[in-house]
mmCIF file of C-alpha atoms and ligand atoms in Angstrom:
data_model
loop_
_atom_site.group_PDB
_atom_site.id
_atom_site.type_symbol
_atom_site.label_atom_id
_atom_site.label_comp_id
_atom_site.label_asym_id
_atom_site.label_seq_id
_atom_site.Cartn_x
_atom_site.Cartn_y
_atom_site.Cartn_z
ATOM 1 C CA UNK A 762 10.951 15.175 42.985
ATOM 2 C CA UNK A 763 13.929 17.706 41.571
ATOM 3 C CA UNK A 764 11.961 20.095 39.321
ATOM 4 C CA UNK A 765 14.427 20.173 35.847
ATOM 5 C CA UNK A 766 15.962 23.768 35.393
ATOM 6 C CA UNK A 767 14.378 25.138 32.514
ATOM 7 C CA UNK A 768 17.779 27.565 31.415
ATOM 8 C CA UNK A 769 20.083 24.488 30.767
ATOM 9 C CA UNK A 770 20.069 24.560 27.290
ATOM 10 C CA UNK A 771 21.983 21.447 27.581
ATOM 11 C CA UNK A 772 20.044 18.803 28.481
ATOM 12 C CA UNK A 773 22.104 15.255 30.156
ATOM 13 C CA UNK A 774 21.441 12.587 28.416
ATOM 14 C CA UNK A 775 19.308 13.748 25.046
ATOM 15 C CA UNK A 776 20.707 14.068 21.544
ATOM 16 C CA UNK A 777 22.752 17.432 21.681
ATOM 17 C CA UNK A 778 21.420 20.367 19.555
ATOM 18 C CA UNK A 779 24.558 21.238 17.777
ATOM 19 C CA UNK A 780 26.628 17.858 17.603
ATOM 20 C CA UNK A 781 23.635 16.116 16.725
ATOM 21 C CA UNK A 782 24.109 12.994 18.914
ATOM 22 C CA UNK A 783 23.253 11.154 21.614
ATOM 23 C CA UNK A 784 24.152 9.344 24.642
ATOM 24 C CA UNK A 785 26.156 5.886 24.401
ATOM 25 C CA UNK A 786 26.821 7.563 20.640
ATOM 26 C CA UNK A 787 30.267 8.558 21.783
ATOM 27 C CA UNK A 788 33.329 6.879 23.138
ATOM 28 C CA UNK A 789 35.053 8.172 26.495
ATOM 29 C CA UNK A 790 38.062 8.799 24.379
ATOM 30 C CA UNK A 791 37.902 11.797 21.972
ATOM 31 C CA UNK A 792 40.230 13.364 19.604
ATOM 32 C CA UNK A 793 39.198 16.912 19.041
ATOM 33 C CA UNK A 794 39.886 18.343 14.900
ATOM 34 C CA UNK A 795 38.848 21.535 13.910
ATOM 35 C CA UNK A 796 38.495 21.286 10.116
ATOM 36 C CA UNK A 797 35.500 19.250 9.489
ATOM 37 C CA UNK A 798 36.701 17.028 6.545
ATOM 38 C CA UNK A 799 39.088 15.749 8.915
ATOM 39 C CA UNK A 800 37.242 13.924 10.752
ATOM 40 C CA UNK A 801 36.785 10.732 8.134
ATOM 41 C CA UNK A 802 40.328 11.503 7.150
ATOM 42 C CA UNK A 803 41.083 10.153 10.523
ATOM 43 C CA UNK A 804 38.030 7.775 10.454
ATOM 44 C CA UNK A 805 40.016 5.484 7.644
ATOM 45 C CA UNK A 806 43.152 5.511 10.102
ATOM 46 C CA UNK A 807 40.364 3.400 12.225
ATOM 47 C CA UNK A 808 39.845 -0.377 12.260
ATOM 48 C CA UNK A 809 36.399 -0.239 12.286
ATOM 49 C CA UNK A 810 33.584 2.343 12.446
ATOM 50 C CA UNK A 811 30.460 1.811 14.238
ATOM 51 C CA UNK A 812 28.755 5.176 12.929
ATOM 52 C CA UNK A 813 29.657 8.371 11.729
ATOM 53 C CA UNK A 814 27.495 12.034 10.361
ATOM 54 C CA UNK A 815 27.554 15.603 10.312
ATOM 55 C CA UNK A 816 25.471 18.599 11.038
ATOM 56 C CA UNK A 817 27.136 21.983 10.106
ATOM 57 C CA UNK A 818 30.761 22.187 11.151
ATOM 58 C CA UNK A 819 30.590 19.105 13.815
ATOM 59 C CA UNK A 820 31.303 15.863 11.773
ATOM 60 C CA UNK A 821 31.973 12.899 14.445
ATOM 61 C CA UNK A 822 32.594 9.046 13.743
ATOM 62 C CA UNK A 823 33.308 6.705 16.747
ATOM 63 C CA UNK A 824 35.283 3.526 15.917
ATOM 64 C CA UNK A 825 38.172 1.038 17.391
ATOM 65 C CA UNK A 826 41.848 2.257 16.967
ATOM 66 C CA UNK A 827 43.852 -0.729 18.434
ATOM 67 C CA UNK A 828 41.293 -2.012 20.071
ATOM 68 C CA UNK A 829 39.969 0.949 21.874
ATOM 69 C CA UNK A 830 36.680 2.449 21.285
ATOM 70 C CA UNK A 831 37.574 5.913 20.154
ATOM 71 C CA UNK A 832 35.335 9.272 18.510
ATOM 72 C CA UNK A 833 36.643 12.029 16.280
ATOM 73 C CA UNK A 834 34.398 15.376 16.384
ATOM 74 C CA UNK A 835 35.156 17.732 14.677
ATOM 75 C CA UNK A 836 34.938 21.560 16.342
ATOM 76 C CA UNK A 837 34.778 24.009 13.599
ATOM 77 C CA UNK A 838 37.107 26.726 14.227
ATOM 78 C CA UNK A 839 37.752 29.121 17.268
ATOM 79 C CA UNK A 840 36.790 28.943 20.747
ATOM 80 C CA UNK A 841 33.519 29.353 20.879
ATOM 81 C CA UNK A 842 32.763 26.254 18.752
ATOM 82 C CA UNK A 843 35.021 24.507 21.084
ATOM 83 C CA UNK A 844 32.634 25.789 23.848
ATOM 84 C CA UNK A 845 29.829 24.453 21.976
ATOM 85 C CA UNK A 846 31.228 20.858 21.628
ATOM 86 C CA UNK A 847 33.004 20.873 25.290
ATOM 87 C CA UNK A 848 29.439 21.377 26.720
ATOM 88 C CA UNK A 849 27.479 18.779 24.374
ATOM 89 C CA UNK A 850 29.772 15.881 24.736
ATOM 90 C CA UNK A 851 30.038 16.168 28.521
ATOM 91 C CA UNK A 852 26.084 16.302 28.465
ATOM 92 C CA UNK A 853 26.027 12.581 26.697
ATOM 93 C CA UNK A 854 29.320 11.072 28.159
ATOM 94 C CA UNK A 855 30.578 9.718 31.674
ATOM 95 C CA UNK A 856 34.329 11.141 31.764
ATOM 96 C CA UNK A 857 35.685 11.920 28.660
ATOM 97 C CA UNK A 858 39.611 12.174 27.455
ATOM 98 C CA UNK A 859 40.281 14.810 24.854
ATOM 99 C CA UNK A 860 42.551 15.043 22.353
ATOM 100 C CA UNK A 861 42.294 18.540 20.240
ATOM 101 C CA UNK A 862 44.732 17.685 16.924
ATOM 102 C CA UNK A 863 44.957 20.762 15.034
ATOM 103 C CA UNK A 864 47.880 22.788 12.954
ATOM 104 C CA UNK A 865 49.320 26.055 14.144
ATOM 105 C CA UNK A 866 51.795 28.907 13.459
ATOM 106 C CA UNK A 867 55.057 27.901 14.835
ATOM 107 C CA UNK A 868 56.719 31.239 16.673
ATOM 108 C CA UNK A 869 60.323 29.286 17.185
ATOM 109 C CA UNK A 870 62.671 29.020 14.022
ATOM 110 C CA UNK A 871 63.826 25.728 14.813
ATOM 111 C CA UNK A 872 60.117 24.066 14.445
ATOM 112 C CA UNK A 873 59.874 22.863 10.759
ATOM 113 C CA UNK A 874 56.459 22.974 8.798
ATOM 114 C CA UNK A 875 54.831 19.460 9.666
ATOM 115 C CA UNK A 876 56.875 18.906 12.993
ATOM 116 C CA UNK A 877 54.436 18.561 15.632
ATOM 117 C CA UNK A 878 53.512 20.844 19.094
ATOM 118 C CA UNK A 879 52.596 19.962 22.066
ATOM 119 C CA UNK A 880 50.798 22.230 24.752
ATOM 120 C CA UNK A 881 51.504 22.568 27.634
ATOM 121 C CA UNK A 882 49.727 25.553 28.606
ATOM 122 C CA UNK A 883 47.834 28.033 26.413
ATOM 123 C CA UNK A 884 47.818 31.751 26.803
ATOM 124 C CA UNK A 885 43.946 33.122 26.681
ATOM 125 C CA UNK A 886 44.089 35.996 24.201
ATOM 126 C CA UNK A 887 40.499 34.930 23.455
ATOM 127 C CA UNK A 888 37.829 35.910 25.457
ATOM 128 C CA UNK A 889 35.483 32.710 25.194
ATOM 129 C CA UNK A 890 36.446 31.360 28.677
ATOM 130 C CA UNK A 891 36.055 34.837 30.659
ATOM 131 C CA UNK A 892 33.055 33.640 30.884
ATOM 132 C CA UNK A 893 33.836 30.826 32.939
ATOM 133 C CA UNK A 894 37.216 31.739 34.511
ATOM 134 C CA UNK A 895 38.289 34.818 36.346
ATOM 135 C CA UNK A 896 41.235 36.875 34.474
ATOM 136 C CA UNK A 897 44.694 35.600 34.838
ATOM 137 C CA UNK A 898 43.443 31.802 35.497
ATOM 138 C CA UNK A 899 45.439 29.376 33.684
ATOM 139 C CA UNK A 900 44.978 27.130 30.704
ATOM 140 C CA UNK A 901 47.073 24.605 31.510
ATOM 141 C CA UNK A 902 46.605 20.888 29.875
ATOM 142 C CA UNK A 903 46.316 17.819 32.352
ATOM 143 C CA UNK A 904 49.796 16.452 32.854
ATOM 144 C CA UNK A 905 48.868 12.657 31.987
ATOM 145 C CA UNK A 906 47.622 13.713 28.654
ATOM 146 C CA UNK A 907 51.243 15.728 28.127
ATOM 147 C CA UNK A 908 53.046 12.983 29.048
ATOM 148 C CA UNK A 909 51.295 10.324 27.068
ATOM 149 C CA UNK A 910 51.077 12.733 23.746
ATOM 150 C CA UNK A 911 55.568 12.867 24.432
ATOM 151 C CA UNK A 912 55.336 9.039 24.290
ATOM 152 C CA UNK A 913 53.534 8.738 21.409
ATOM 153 C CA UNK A 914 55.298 11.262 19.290
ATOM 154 C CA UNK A 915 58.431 9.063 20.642
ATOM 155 C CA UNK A 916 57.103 6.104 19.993
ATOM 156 C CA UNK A 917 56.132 6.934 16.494
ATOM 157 C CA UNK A 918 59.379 9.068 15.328
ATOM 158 C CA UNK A 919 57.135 12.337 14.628
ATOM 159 C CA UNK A 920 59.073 15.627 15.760
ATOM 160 C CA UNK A 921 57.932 17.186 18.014
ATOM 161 C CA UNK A 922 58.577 20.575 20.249
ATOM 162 C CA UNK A 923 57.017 21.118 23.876
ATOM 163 C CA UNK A 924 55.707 24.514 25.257
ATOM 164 C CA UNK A 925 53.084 27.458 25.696
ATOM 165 C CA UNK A 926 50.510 28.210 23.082
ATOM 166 C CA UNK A 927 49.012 31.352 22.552
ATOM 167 C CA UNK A 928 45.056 30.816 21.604
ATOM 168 C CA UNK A 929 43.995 33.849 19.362
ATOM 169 C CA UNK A 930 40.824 34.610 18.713
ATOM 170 C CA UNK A 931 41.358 35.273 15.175
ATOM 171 C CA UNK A 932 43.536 33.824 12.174
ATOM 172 C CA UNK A 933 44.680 37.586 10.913
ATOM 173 C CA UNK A 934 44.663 40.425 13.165
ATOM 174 C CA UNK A 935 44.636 38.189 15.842
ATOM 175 C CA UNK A 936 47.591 36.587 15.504
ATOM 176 C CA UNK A 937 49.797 39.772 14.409
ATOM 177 C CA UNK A 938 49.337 39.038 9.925
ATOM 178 C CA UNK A 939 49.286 42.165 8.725
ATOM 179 C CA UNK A 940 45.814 42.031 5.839
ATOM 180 C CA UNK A 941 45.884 44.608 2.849
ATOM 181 C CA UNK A 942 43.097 46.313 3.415
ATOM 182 C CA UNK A 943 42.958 46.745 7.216
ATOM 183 C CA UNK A 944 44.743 48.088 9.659
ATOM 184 C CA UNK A 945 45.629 45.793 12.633
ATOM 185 C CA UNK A 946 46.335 47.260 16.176
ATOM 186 C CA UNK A 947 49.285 44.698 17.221
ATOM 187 C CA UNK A 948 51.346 44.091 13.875
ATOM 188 C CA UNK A 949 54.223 43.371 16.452
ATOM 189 C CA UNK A 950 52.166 40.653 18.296
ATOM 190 C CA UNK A 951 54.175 37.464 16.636
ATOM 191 C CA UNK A 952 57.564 38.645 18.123
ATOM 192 C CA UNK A 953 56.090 39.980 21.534
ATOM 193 C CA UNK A 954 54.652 36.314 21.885
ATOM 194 C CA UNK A 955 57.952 34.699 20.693
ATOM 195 C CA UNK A 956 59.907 37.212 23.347
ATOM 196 C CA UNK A 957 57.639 35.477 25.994
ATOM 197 C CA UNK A 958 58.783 32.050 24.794
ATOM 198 C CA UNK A 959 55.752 31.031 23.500
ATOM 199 C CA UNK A 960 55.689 28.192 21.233
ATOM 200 C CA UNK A 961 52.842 28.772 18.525
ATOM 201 C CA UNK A 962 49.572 30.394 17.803
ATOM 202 C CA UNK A 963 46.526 28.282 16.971
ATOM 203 C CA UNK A 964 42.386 29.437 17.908
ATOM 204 C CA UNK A 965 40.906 26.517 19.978
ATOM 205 C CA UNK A 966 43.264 25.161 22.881
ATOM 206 C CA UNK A 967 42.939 27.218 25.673
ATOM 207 C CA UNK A 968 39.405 26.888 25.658
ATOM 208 C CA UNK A 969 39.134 23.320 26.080
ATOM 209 C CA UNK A 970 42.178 23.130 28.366
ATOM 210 C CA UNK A 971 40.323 25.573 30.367
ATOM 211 C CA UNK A 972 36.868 23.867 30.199
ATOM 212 C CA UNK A 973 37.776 20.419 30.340
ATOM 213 C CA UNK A 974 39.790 20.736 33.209
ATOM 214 C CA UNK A 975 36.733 23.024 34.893
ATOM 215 C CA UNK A 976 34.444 20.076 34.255
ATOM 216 C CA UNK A 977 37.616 16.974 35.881
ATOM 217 C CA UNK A 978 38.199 15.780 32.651
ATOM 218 C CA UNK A 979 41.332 15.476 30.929
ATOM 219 C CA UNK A 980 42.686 17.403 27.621
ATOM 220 C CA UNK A 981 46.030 17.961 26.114
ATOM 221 C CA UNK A 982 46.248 19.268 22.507
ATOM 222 C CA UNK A 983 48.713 18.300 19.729
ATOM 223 C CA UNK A 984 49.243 20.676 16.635
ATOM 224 C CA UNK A 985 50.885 20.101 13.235
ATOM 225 C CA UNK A 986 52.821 23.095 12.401
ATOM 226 C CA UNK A 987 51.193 24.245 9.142
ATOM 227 C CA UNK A 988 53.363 27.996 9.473
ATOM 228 C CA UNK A 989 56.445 28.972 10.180
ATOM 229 C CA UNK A 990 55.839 32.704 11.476
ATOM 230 C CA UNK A 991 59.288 33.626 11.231
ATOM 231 C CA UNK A 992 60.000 33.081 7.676
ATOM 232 C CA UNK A 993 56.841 33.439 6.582
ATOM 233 C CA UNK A 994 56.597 29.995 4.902
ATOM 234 C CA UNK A 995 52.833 27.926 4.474
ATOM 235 C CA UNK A 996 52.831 24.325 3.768
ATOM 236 C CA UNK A 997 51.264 23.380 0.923
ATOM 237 C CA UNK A 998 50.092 20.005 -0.971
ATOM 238 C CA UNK A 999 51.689 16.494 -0.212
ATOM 239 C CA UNK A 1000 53.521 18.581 2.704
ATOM 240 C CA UNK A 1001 50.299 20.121 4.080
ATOM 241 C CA UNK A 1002 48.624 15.989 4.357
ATOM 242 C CA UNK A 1003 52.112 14.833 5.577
ATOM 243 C CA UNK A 1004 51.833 17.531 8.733
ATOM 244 C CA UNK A 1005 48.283 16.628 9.269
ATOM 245 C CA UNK A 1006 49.254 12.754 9.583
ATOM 246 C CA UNK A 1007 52.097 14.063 12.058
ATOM 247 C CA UNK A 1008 49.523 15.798 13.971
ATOM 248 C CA UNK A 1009 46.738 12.998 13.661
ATOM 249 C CA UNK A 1010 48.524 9.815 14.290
ATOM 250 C CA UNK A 1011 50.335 11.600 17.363
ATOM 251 C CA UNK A 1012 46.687 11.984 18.866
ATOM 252 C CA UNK A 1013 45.452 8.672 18.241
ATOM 253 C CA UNK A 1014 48.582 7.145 19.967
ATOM 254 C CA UNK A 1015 48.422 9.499 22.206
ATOM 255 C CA UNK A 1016 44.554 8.137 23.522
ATOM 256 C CA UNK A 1017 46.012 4.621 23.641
ATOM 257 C CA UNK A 1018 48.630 5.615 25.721
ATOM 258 C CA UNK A 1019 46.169 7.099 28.504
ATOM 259 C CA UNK A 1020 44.249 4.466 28.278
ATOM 260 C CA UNK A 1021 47.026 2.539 29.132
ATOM 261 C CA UNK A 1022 47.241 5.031 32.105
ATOM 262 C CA UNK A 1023 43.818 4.027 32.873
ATOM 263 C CA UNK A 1024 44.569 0.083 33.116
ATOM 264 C CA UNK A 1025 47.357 0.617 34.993
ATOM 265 C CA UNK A 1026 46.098 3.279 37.735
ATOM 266 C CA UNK A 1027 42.627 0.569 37.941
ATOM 267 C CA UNK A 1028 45.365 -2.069 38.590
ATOM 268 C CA UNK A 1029 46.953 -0.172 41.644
ATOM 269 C CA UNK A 1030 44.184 1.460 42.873
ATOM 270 C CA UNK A 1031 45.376 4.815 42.145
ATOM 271 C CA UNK A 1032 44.098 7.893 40.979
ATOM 272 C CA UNK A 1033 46.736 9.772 39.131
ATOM 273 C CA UNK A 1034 49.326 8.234 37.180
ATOM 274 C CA UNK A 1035 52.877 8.275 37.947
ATOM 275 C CA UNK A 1036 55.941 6.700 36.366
ATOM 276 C CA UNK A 1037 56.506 4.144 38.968
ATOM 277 C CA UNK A 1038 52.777 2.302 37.179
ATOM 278 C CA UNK A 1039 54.659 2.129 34.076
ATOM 279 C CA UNK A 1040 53.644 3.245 30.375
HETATM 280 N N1 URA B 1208 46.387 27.798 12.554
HETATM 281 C C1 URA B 1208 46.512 29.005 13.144
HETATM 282 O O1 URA B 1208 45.678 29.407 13.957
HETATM 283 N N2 URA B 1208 47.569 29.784 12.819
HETATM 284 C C2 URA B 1208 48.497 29.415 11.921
HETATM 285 O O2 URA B 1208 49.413 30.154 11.640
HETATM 286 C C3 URA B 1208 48.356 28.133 11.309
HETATM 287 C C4 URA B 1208 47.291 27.346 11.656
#
């Protein structure tokens, strides 16, 4: 009889300390938000939802979008919430798809506030998944979720720009803002990013690029492009919901899409997508 190891904190199939639920509570289909209060913004997009609740930043709801069973949770900001929520779901779910739908600081002047970005690999300024991965090991997002995140923006008319994403650990100094009353050691971080080709700065992607893909799951992450670093501009109001919808609605049309995927690799047997099954 295997004796249970008493230092996994994380216990398979119990209600999770931090998300606060349980197994069969989820879907196998998950769209990742930071900011809390998003989570029943994008709960209304749903047909139907089957439950929904909070405990501190992690608000989830699981429901049917299209006919898919689907959950929102919610990760709080940075990468070590995204840690926290990475390890809990994959505690209480079979083989779960994520989706992290966020907003970010756009480093390209062509991106306009509320055009979307898509990942497709992030660089790890943070130093959550050091302690997982060796230095220099990539975040790179799985390829199906990439390709079905392109379709849906396509699909749906959102804008949308492809590339690298640089995952600070920090909103501030971390991402080169320059804050009154402290000095910052890279002010010239922005453009040294931007020389590099790097799309946008946001705080949670590499980490669950990194840690879904260490656990055989998929992730890809989609960002609304709240700043425009190289003006300086901030969207605001109507503008600021408008983005979020952008960034939202990409993500849920993005999970029907690779579910899709699913169906169509079960039909021929096959383990990857490729074109040649269709989308
Ligand atoms: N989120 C970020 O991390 N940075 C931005 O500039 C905007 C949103």
């Amino acid at each position: 009889m295997p004796t249970a190891d008493r230092r996994i904190a994380v216990p398979e199939g119990e209600r999770q300390y931090h998300i606060g639920l349980g197994p069969g509570e989820l879907a196998e289909y998950i769209l990742l938000p930071g900011d809390p209060e998003r989570t029943a913004r994008i709960a209304a997009l749903l047909d139907d939802v089957e439950g929904s609740q909070q405990h501190r930043e992690f608000a989830s709801a699981t429901g049917t979008y299209k006919g898919l069973r689907v959950s929102i949770v919610s990760t709080g900001i940075g990468t070590d919430n995204v840690e926290i929520v990475v390890a809990e779901i994959l505690a209480i779910t079979e083989h779960p798809t994520f989706i992290r739908v966020g907003s970010c600081g756009a480093l390209r002047p062509e991106m306009a506030l509320g055009d979307v970005a898509i990942t497709t690999g992030a660089v790890r300024l943070e130093t959550t998944t050091s302690w997982f991965v060796s230095d220099g090991y990539p975040a790179v997002a799985d390829y199906e979720a990439v390709i079905a995140l392109i379709e849906a923006a396509e699909r749906l008319g959102v804008p949308y720009h492809l590339g690298i994403t640089a995952t600070a650990p920090g909103f501030y100094g971390a991402q080169g803002r320059p804050i009154p009353h402290l000095p910052i050691r890279y002010p010239d971080l922005a453009e040294d990013m931007a020389r590099q080709r790097v799309m946008n700065f946001e705080m949670e992607a590499s980490a669950l690029l990194v840690l879904a893909g260490l656990a055989g799951c998929r992730a890809g992450v989609v960002c609304a492009v709240f700043a425009q670093r190289t003006t300086g501009d901030f969207v605001t109001g109507a503008a600021k919901d408008a983005a979020e919808r952008n960034g939202v609605v990409t993500g849920l049309e993005g999970l029907r899409i690779l579910a899709d995927m699913d169906r169509r690799k079960a039909a021929a047997a096959a383990d990857r997508w490729r074109p040649s099954l269709g989308i």
